[in-house]
């Protein structure tokens, strides 16, 4: 009899989740597992939203954004009685292993679940914030960056038509990764993030000199976490004397068909997750580091603080001052 | 000696302006005019920002959003002395005709200029609001609608991943055209515009019934002019008890490579503008009505109030209640 | 008891079919019908591939290209015995009306079916060739044109980088509509179609003069039906002495998320189809003419030859000589 | 007096060249060089097509595909007398260093130029084939892959609508990198490349089993270098008995706005190139290896054969049999 393996998505949605789901199902099948889909994340584990992963359910999803398995928060999973219920849902179907696609909160929850009931899992990091320790890349980041790029390129059309400044707020509560990379990629003149101190006086002098030298428009990208969008917009209006507008990109950044990079990462993480489970690893998190794929024990991921690439910081430092 | 003809863009930028500029230059050249570009709109007319329209200046612009001629406001143009200056700039170059791409404010300004100095112009309507009387279509509308579509399709990825509501604010201070058409095109459940009365109680009952029947997520599109974005978002949270988020699309809507429809309209309006000037029409505005191209005297455009297509209103009426 | 109404797609696939399916289902439901989906077109009618059109089946399809109902050819439908089978499939479910989304071949087949069994239908024209008589627009055309635009804009990047000529073959066996409109929209220097005579000598002289005047690259768009792609490419190489490459766009043109125009048209045609059936019209084809929506008896559509807009022909005439 | 530094692009065009040009100019200026642009590659070096790199010339190019500096082949550069001419063009402007963006043929040419005249250069690898030894990544690859992805996603719309097979030929004369990665990213069932032996009998059995199990459509991606496009299409028609069509993507793959990855790589390679020249390195090629940026002496790049990542090969092996 085949051993059951269940897959679900958890936490904020990210492009790349669907290709990862498809790949896990296909590779697990190939390796002799009976794959199950769980809808609505941890909540679905408790509330028994399991479906056998038939071909049709994961066909034609490779190019779709978001997650067809849906995601949801679940405070109940913090309570043993509900985890007990989740365990029974697994047990009655012969499901012995789990693959979760999500963030470190979800990994920790499953780590506890393992401590309780001994069900091993493999974790695939997915979050557009790219702020999970131990891996240089999380699913969804490249698609989010390219959605931002398209929006900023579009806004630039208006900026150049009017000699105006545009402030664009991108996602990132605690992490400026999206803001920094998109500033470099889109040629922003200003980038404000939680990680880098900024100096408006110095920025002001730099822009004034630049405008005197012929610059006609200004693009600024700020991370949500700085809460500087409104202020910076008014400041450019007042101090630089250039008409400025704020655009808050919002959830446009989360969606969109996964890019090739996200699909390829999804493929490699998915294969890695099944292989880690096969060789008996428990609670391993898939990572991409120094250009290579591997996995790490969960404590090396969840007990560490994510640190931004210092080279990226230094490349962006000039945009904050 | 060739007669000079100058072209400029004015008012808010709109995709389609660049193809129109290119086409006016090429067709004017073919008809024996010497074409000139004026940068920065009415301000450039006054401040003498004229450049001979060489091939290289309008090459490779067909697919670019915004306007390479830039646009700008000019209060000075309301004063005779500055219009006098503009006139002298034309005169010294032998420029006898004008083509303006923009909105009704710009058309009125040139109408006054004609009254003062007898320089005839042809107007090409361009505004993403699609609110110029006498024409069913203004340059930029189709591109703006498709930019909105892509953003809403992307947001839907997240909406379906979470059983959430998303409120999307689109441009339109006085006109709900963009909101209505994109609601139909993107399958929104709610559409609020300045033109249609709305009834939140009724919307609430409808959604509740729909959710009971299996609906998982809600998309709402509101026109900027209703100022209802924030309120509606909180209302869905509180009254419908569904987590709701607001996205203000902002200037993303204005940019982007012009769609085929905008390029084709630009072509037809441009040819029409030159032909109208050639047969001696003064102050004619290019229009698209009932599936056909033509032109109207400026007073039939600027002295009328734009009226939304009643069929569109009736198609959207159900989304406001 | 509710009256049944079945919908299917037939002929070549076109963007806009999915929104039309969704809209027909929703509007039919609202008007009190019980809607059915038929898969695989006329073949499915015979082979009994009917499914009740539940909400989930048409949810989330508005933005998808192609047709979820699939399409297929069926020679069997020309034979009475198989049409008889199709009729029985309708009868046993109480389906009294049909909506077909497709081309004139499909309309004719259903016309015969009506003659046999008296089942009325409404037809929604869909074909990227835009060659159905009586209507200015068929579903799928705008999306196809914008897919071509994106491809040509991309090819232009290479053309401008190398001082090269690119010949791009677009779809259209008997009709040059796509080739003409995309030539205007993309600024092609050459356009060859089945409708317009072309004169390579004259084109050669024109290009030589243009190159002498500074032109660096050449874009040519040819309709598939001319079978001139290969020849023109070699001819530019040899006669113009400019390195030339051929790209056959192929089925890339057919796909892609439907544009706003195709979604809106789908909506209006779908509503029109249900309303036509409701007021007792039989065998009416939805049309868009002179900027307005309506319907025509099938013989006015299928017994007429499609004629290209003479204005479009005259706008493109210069590109063939 | 400032030292001159010239930049040019060479070989096949690739997205990412423009951001690299912009970045080299900006960073070189910051480091005290006087930057020059050379148009038309090696040919322009000989024919004296130099322009001072003013701000306006590299403004607004970050998001444009291809290369604004154009590229061209030059057999004359193989002859000393023409290289002598190129050297004089540099000398008279005080240009002492070169940055070339292109492939290994261009690097070798400049290596010879260095041997002749002692002008050091830094090379930035750019080719969508991704087949330069010593680096895991060449500019243009990610954009090309995403252009392919969009085309294949579009073709899939038609494939799923008809139960058909589509064979898609992608670029790659000697290298199957694009074919392999896009097969994984787009979920192709078949992938034929120059590197992997293929077994049509085995593929046939696999597909037949898959079709029996419910598969409705087939996507195959073949690298140009296999010359198998036509044959495979006929073979699927005949042996698998599924209607099959061939699409040759052609130069659509080369264009398009550079993705974030290509822009970021361009940035890092550009900064690396200037820094390598600054510290006195001669003839260094920028590389990205094992997740990190660096440079290699030219002989380590040009005297080695590019080897495809064995993991990629093994991931794709199942698609060739």
PDB file of C-alpha atoms in Angstrom, chain C residues 110-299:
ATOM      1  CA  UNK C 110     -26.987  24.823 -36.433  1.00  0.00           C
ATOM      2  CA  UNK C 111     -29.202  26.358 -39.075  1.00  0.00           C
ATOM      3  CA  UNK C 112     -29.576  22.921 -40.600  1.00  0.00           C
ATOM      4  CA  UNK C 113     -30.201  21.503 -37.138  1.00  0.00           C
ATOM      5  CA  UNK C 114     -33.008  24.041 -36.698  1.00  0.00           C
ATOM      6  CA  UNK C 115     -34.493  23.021 -40.047  1.00  0.00           C
ATOM      7  CA  UNK C 116     -34.449  19.416 -38.867  1.00  0.00           C
ATOM      8  CA  UNK C 117     -35.652  19.696 -35.299  1.00  0.00           C
ATOM      9  CA  UNK C 118     -36.765  23.264 -34.690  1.00  0.00           C
ATOM     10  CA  UNK C 119     -34.242  24.034 -31.943  1.00  0.00           C
ATOM     11  CA  UNK C 120     -33.518  27.765 -32.127  1.00  0.00           C
ATOM     12  CA  UNK C 121     -30.052  29.095 -31.501  1.00  0.00           C
ATOM     13  CA  UNK C 122     -28.248  32.389 -31.156  1.00  0.00           C
ATOM     14  CA  UNK C 123     -24.769  32.766 -32.627  1.00  0.00           C
ATOM     15  CA  UNK C 124     -21.868  34.789 -31.231  1.00  0.00           C
ATOM     16  CA  UNK C 125     -19.217  35.488 -33.861  1.00  0.00           C
ATOM     17  CA  UNK C 126     -15.726  34.550 -32.755  1.00  0.00           C
ATOM     18  CA  UNK C 127     -12.686  34.269 -34.993  1.00  0.00           C
ATOM     19  CA  UNK C 128      -9.403  36.106 -34.976  1.00  0.00           C
ATOM     20  CA  UNK C 129      -9.645  36.502 -38.754  1.00  0.00           C
ATOM     21  CA  UNK C 130     -12.502  39.019 -38.320  1.00  0.00           C
ATOM     22  CA  UNK C 131     -13.996  37.799 -41.578  1.00  0.00           C
ATOM     23  CA  UNK C 132     -17.641  37.164 -40.757  1.00  0.00           C
ATOM     24  CA  UNK C 133     -20.042  39.187 -42.867  1.00  0.00           C
ATOM     25  CA  UNK C 134     -22.465  41.590 -41.212  1.00  0.00           C
ATOM     26  CA  UNK C 135     -20.357  42.437 -38.171  1.00  0.00           C
ATOM     27  CA  UNK C 136     -17.433  44.833 -37.815  1.00  0.00           C
ATOM     28  CA  UNK C 137     -16.015  42.773 -34.976  1.00  0.00           C
ATOM     29  CA  UNK C 138     -15.585  39.134 -33.986  1.00  0.00           C
ATOM     30  CA  UNK C 139     -14.458  37.955 -30.561  1.00  0.00           C
ATOM     31  CA  UNK C 140     -10.746  37.368 -30.309  1.00  0.00           C
ATOM     32  CA  UNK C 141      -9.569  39.975 -32.800  1.00  0.00           C
ATOM     33  CA  UNK C 142      -8.397  42.613 -30.333  1.00  0.00           C
ATOM     34  CA  UNK C 143      -6.488  40.100 -28.241  1.00  0.00           C
ATOM     35  CA  UNK C 144      -4.848  38.618 -31.327  1.00  0.00           C
ATOM     36  CA  UNK C 145      -3.866  42.080 -32.539  1.00  0.00           C
ATOM     37  CA  UNK C 146      -2.299  42.918 -29.198  1.00  0.00           C
ATOM     38  CA  UNK C 147      -0.409  39.618 -29.072  1.00  0.00           C
ATOM     39  CA  UNK C 148       0.973  40.456 -32.525  1.00  0.00           C
ATOM     40  CA  UNK C 149       1.838  43.972 -31.356  1.00  0.00           C
ATOM     41  CA  UNK C 150       3.836  42.644 -28.434  1.00  0.00           C
ATOM     42  CA  UNK C 151       5.709  40.223 -30.638  1.00  0.00           C
ATOM     43  CA  UNK C 152       6.470  42.860 -33.255  1.00  0.00           C
ATOM     44  CA  UNK C 153       7.564  45.356 -30.595  1.00  0.00           C
ATOM     45  CA  UNK C 154       9.907  42.691 -29.291  1.00  0.00           C
ATOM     46  CA  UNK C 155      11.289  41.909 -32.742  1.00  0.00           C
ATOM     47  CA  UNK C 156      11.799  45.605 -33.332  1.00  0.00           C
ATOM     48  CA  UNK C 157      14.271  45.605 -30.413  1.00  0.00           C
ATOM     49  CA  UNK C 158      16.488  43.306 -32.430  1.00  0.00           C
ATOM     50  CA  UNK C 159      15.794  45.050 -35.728  1.00  0.00           C
ATOM     51  CA  UNK C 160      16.975  48.405 -34.354  1.00  0.00           C
ATOM     52  CA  UNK C 161      20.008  46.759 -32.754  1.00  0.00           C
ATOM     53  CA  UNK C 162      21.287  45.451 -36.077  1.00  0.00           C
ATOM     54  CA  UNK C 163      20.036  47.423 -39.023  1.00  0.00           C
ATOM     55  CA  UNK C 164      18.108  44.436 -40.211  1.00  0.00           C
ATOM     56  CA  UNK C 165      14.844  43.605 -41.891  1.00  0.00           C
ATOM     57  CA  UNK C 166      12.264  41.394 -40.253  1.00  0.00           C
ATOM     58  CA  UNK C 167       9.404  39.772 -42.069  1.00  0.00           C
ATOM     59  CA  UNK C 168       6.608  38.704 -39.755  1.00  0.00           C
ATOM     60  CA  UNK C 169       3.902  36.346 -40.957  1.00  0.00           C
ATOM     61  CA  UNK C 170       0.573  36.709 -39.181  1.00  0.00           C
ATOM     62  CA  UNK C 171      -2.554  34.565 -39.425  1.00  0.00           C
ATOM     63  CA  UNK C 172      -5.200  35.111 -42.083  1.00  0.00           C
ATOM     64  CA  UNK C 173      -5.724  32.585 -44.881  1.00  0.00           C
ATOM     65  CA  UNK C 174      -8.192  34.596 -46.883  1.00  0.00           C
ATOM     66  CA  UNK C 175      -8.359  37.840 -44.987  1.00  0.00           C
ATOM     67  CA  UNK C 176      -5.645  40.429 -44.432  1.00  0.00           C
ATOM     68  CA  UNK C 177      -7.357  42.186 -41.541  1.00  0.00           C
ATOM     69  CA  UNK C 178      -4.790  41.203 -38.885  1.00  0.00           C
ATOM     70  CA  UNK C 179      -1.904  42.027 -41.211  1.00  0.00           C
ATOM     71  CA  UNK C 180      -3.282  45.444 -42.126  1.00  0.00           C
ATOM     72  CA  UNK C 181      -4.229  46.631 -38.683  1.00  0.00           C
ATOM     73  CA  UNK C 182      -1.009  45.396 -37.130  1.00  0.00           C
ATOM     74  CA  UNK C 183       1.006  47.047 -39.894  1.00  0.00           C
ATOM     75  CA  UNK C 184      -0.576  50.378 -39.042  1.00  0.00           C
ATOM     76  CA  UNK C 185      -0.304  49.802 -35.307  1.00  0.00           C
ATOM     77  CA  UNK C 186       3.314  48.689 -35.406  1.00  0.00           C
ATOM     78  CA  UNK C 187       4.530  51.044 -38.068  1.00  0.00           C
ATOM     79  CA  UNK C 188       5.513  48.403 -40.625  1.00  0.00           C
ATOM     80  CA  UNK C 189       7.050  49.587 -43.869  1.00  0.00           C
ATOM     81  CA  UNK C 190       5.591  46.741 -45.929  1.00  0.00           C
ATOM     82  CA  UNK C 191       2.246  44.960 -45.680  1.00  0.00           C
ATOM     83  CA  UNK C 192       1.233  42.147 -48.017  1.00  0.00           C
ATOM     84  CA  UNK C 193      -2.299  40.749 -47.896  1.00  0.00           C
ATOM     85  CA  UNK C 194      -4.584  38.696 -50.110  1.00  0.00           C
ATOM     86  CA  UNK C 195      -6.789  41.737 -50.739  1.00  0.00           C
ATOM     87  CA  UNK C 196      -4.246  44.224 -52.001  1.00  0.00           C
ATOM     88  CA  UNK C 197      -2.128  43.855 -55.123  1.00  0.00           C
ATOM     89  CA  UNK C 198       1.531  44.439 -54.407  1.00  0.00           C
ATOM     90  CA  UNK C 199       4.389  45.720 -56.463  1.00  0.00           C
ATOM     91  CA  UNK C 200       7.828  44.683 -55.270  1.00  0.00           C
ATOM     92  CA  UNK C 201       9.615  46.973 -57.724  1.00  0.00           C
ATOM     93  CA  UNK C 202       7.830  49.940 -56.357  1.00  0.00           C
ATOM     94  CA  UNK C 203       8.374  48.786 -52.754  1.00  0.00           C
ATOM     95  CA  UNK C 204      12.059  48.350 -53.568  1.00  0.00           C
ATOM     96  CA  UNK C 205      12.448  51.896 -54.883  1.00  0.00           C
ATOM     97  CA  UNK C 206      10.587  53.296 -51.909  1.00  0.00           C
ATOM     98  CA  UNK C 207      12.776  51.437 -49.401  1.00  0.00           C
ATOM     99  CA  UNK C 208      16.010  52.307 -51.180  1.00  0.00           C
ATOM    100  CA  UNK C 209      15.097  55.979 -51.055  1.00  0.00           C
ATOM    101  CA  UNK C 210      14.113  55.639 -47.423  1.00  0.00           C
ATOM    102  CA  UNK C 211      17.375  53.907 -46.536  1.00  0.00           C
ATOM    103  CA  UNK C 212      19.338  56.581 -48.379  1.00  0.00           C
ATOM    104  CA  UNK C 213      17.438  59.068 -46.223  1.00  0.00           C
ATOM    105  CA  UNK C 214      18.557  57.358 -42.995  1.00  0.00           C
ATOM    106  CA  UNK C 215      16.274  54.401 -42.390  1.00  0.00           C
ATOM    107  CA  UNK C 216      18.155  51.663 -40.544  1.00  0.00           C
ATOM    108  CA  UNK C 217      15.734  48.780 -40.263  1.00  0.00           C
ATOM    109  CA  UNK C 218      12.651  47.456 -41.986  1.00  0.00           C
ATOM    110  CA  UNK C 219       9.581  45.686 -40.646  1.00  0.00           C
ATOM    111  CA  UNK C 220       7.307  43.822 -43.017  1.00  0.00           C
ATOM    112  CA  UNK C 221       4.061  42.112 -42.060  1.00  0.00           C
ATOM    113  CA  UNK C 222       2.554  39.539 -44.392  1.00  0.00           C
ATOM    114  CA  UNK C 223      -0.695  37.631 -44.137  1.00  0.00           C
ATOM    115  CA  UNK C 224      -0.322  33.851 -44.092  1.00  0.00           C
ATOM    116  CA  UNK C 225      -2.652  33.605 -47.101  1.00  0.00           C
ATOM    117  CA  UNK C 226      -0.217  35.388 -49.414  1.00  0.00           C
ATOM    118  CA  UNK C 227       2.397  32.650 -48.926  1.00  0.00           C
ATOM    119  CA  UNK C 228       4.937  35.402 -49.465  1.00  0.00           C
ATOM    120  CA  UNK C 229       6.872  35.147 -46.190  1.00  0.00           C
ATOM    121  CA  UNK C 230       9.828  33.166 -47.482  1.00  0.00           C
ATOM    122  CA  UNK C 231       9.965  34.906 -50.819  1.00  0.00           C
ATOM    123  CA  UNK C 232       9.819  38.409 -49.420  1.00  0.00           C
ATOM    124  CA  UNK C 233      12.556  37.593 -46.922  1.00  0.00           C
ATOM    125  CA  UNK C 234      14.900  36.397 -49.649  1.00  0.00           C
ATOM    126  CA  UNK C 235      13.915  39.298 -51.856  1.00  0.00           C
ATOM    127  CA  UNK C 236      14.834  41.874 -49.194  1.00  0.00           C
ATOM    128  CA  UNK C 237      18.155  40.114 -48.678  1.00  0.00           C
ATOM    129  CA  UNK C 238      18.901  40.096 -52.372  1.00  0.00           C
ATOM    130  CA  UNK C 239      17.245  43.171 -53.802  1.00  0.00           C
ATOM    131  CA  UNK C 240      17.485  45.589 -50.916  1.00  0.00           C
ATOM    132  CA  UNK C 241      20.751  44.120 -49.728  1.00  0.00           C
ATOM    133  CA  UNK C 242      19.651  44.171 -46.116  1.00  0.00           C
ATOM    134  CA  UNK C 243      19.945  41.089 -43.952  1.00  0.00           C
ATOM    135  CA  UNK C 244      16.404  39.797 -43.488  1.00  0.00           C
ATOM    136  CA  UNK C 245      14.795  37.203 -41.208  1.00  0.00           C
ATOM    137  CA  UNK C 246      11.390  35.601 -41.193  1.00  0.00           C
ATOM    138  CA  UNK C 247       9.301  34.993 -38.090  1.00  0.00           C
ATOM    139  CA  UNK C 248       6.082  33.005 -38.391  1.00  0.00           C
ATOM    140  CA  UNK C 249       4.076  33.995 -35.339  1.00  0.00           C
ATOM    141  CA  UNK C 250       1.832  30.957 -35.418  1.00  0.00           C
ATOM    142  CA  UNK C 251      -0.414  30.041 -32.551  1.00  0.00           C
ATOM    143  CA  UNK C 252       1.083  32.597 -30.201  1.00  0.00           C
ATOM    144  CA  UNK C 253      -1.473  34.913 -31.793  1.00  0.00           C
ATOM    145  CA  UNK C 254      -4.450  32.848 -30.698  1.00  0.00           C
ATOM    146  CA  UNK C 255      -3.810  32.787 -26.994  1.00  0.00           C
ATOM    147  CA  UNK C 256      -3.355  35.247 -24.225  1.00  0.00           C
ATOM    148  CA  UNK C 257      -5.681  36.697 -21.635  1.00  0.00           C
ATOM    149  CA  UNK C 258      -8.610  38.427 -23.366  1.00  0.00           C
ATOM    150  CA  UNK C 259      -8.259  42.198 -23.622  1.00  0.00           C
ATOM    151  CA  UNK C 260     -10.846  44.551 -22.178  1.00  0.00           C
ATOM    152  CA  UNK C 261     -12.381  45.028 -25.598  1.00  0.00           C
ATOM    153  CA  UNK C 262     -12.836  41.282 -26.072  1.00  0.00           C
ATOM    154  CA  UNK C 263     -14.297  40.883 -22.606  1.00  0.00           C
ATOM    155  CA  UNK C 264     -16.707  43.750 -23.095  1.00  0.00           C
ATOM    156  CA  UNK C 265     -17.779  42.501 -26.515  1.00  0.00           C
ATOM    157  CA  UNK C 266     -18.221  39.022 -25.029  1.00  0.00           C
ATOM    158  CA  UNK C 267     -20.470  40.536 -22.367  1.00  0.00           C
ATOM    159  CA  UNK C 268     -22.607  42.427 -24.827  1.00  0.00           C
ATOM    160  CA  UNK C 269     -22.890  39.589 -27.309  1.00  0.00           C
ATOM    161  CA  UNK C 270     -23.788  37.176 -24.515  1.00  0.00           C
ATOM    162  CA  UNK C 271     -26.540  39.397 -23.157  1.00  0.00           C
ATOM    163  CA  UNK C 272     -27.759  39.987 -26.712  1.00  0.00           C
ATOM    164  CA  UNK C 273     -27.865  36.258 -27.420  1.00  0.00           C
ATOM    165  CA  UNK C 274     -30.039  35.474 -24.408  1.00  0.00           C
ATOM    166  CA  UNK C 275     -32.321  38.409 -25.117  1.00  0.00           C
ATOM    167  CA  UNK C 276     -32.727  37.412 -28.749  1.00  0.00           C
ATOM    168  CA  UNK C 277     -33.736  33.908 -27.708  1.00  0.00           C
ATOM    169  CA  UNK C 278     -36.078  35.270 -25.080  1.00  0.00           C
ATOM    170  CA  UNK C 279     -38.068  37.391 -27.518  1.00  0.00           C
ATOM    171  CA  UNK C 280     -38.422  34.376 -29.766  1.00  0.00           C
ATOM    172  CA  UNK C 281     -35.804  35.119 -32.414  1.00  0.00           C
ATOM    173  CA  UNK C 282     -34.459  32.058 -34.125  1.00  0.00           C
ATOM    174  CA  UNK C 283     -31.046  31.680 -35.628  1.00  0.00           C
ATOM    175  CA  UNK C 284     -29.962  35.238 -34.996  1.00  0.00           C
ATOM    176  CA  UNK C 285     -26.304  36.178 -35.123  1.00  0.00           C
ATOM    177  CA  UNK C 286     -25.008  38.878 -32.786  1.00  0.00           C
ATOM    178  CA  UNK C 287     -23.261  41.708 -34.592  1.00  0.00           C
ATOM    179  CA  UNK C 288     -21.465  44.958 -33.891  1.00  0.00           C
ATOM    180  CA  UNK C 289     -22.000  47.508 -36.623  1.00  0.00           C
ATOM    181  CA  UNK C 290     -21.374  51.218 -36.864  1.00  0.00           C
ATOM    182  CA  UNK C 291     -20.575  51.372 -33.193  1.00  0.00           C
ATOM    183  CA  UNK C 292     -23.728  49.614 -32.070  1.00  0.00           C
ATOM    184  CA  UNK C 293     -24.787  46.114 -31.060  1.00  0.00           C
ATOM    185  CA  UNK C 294     -27.595  44.198 -32.637  1.00  0.00           C
ATOM    186  CA  UNK C 295     -28.375  40.943 -34.372  1.00  0.00           C
ATOM    187  CA  UNK C 296     -29.012  39.747 -37.901  1.00  0.00           C
ATOM    188  CA  UNK C 297     -30.864  36.769 -39.337  1.00  0.00           C
ATOM    189  CA  UNK C 298     -28.380  34.047 -40.174  1.00  0.00           C
ATOM    190  CA  UNK C 299     -28.849  34.306 -43.922  1.00  0.00           C
TER     191      UNK C 299
END
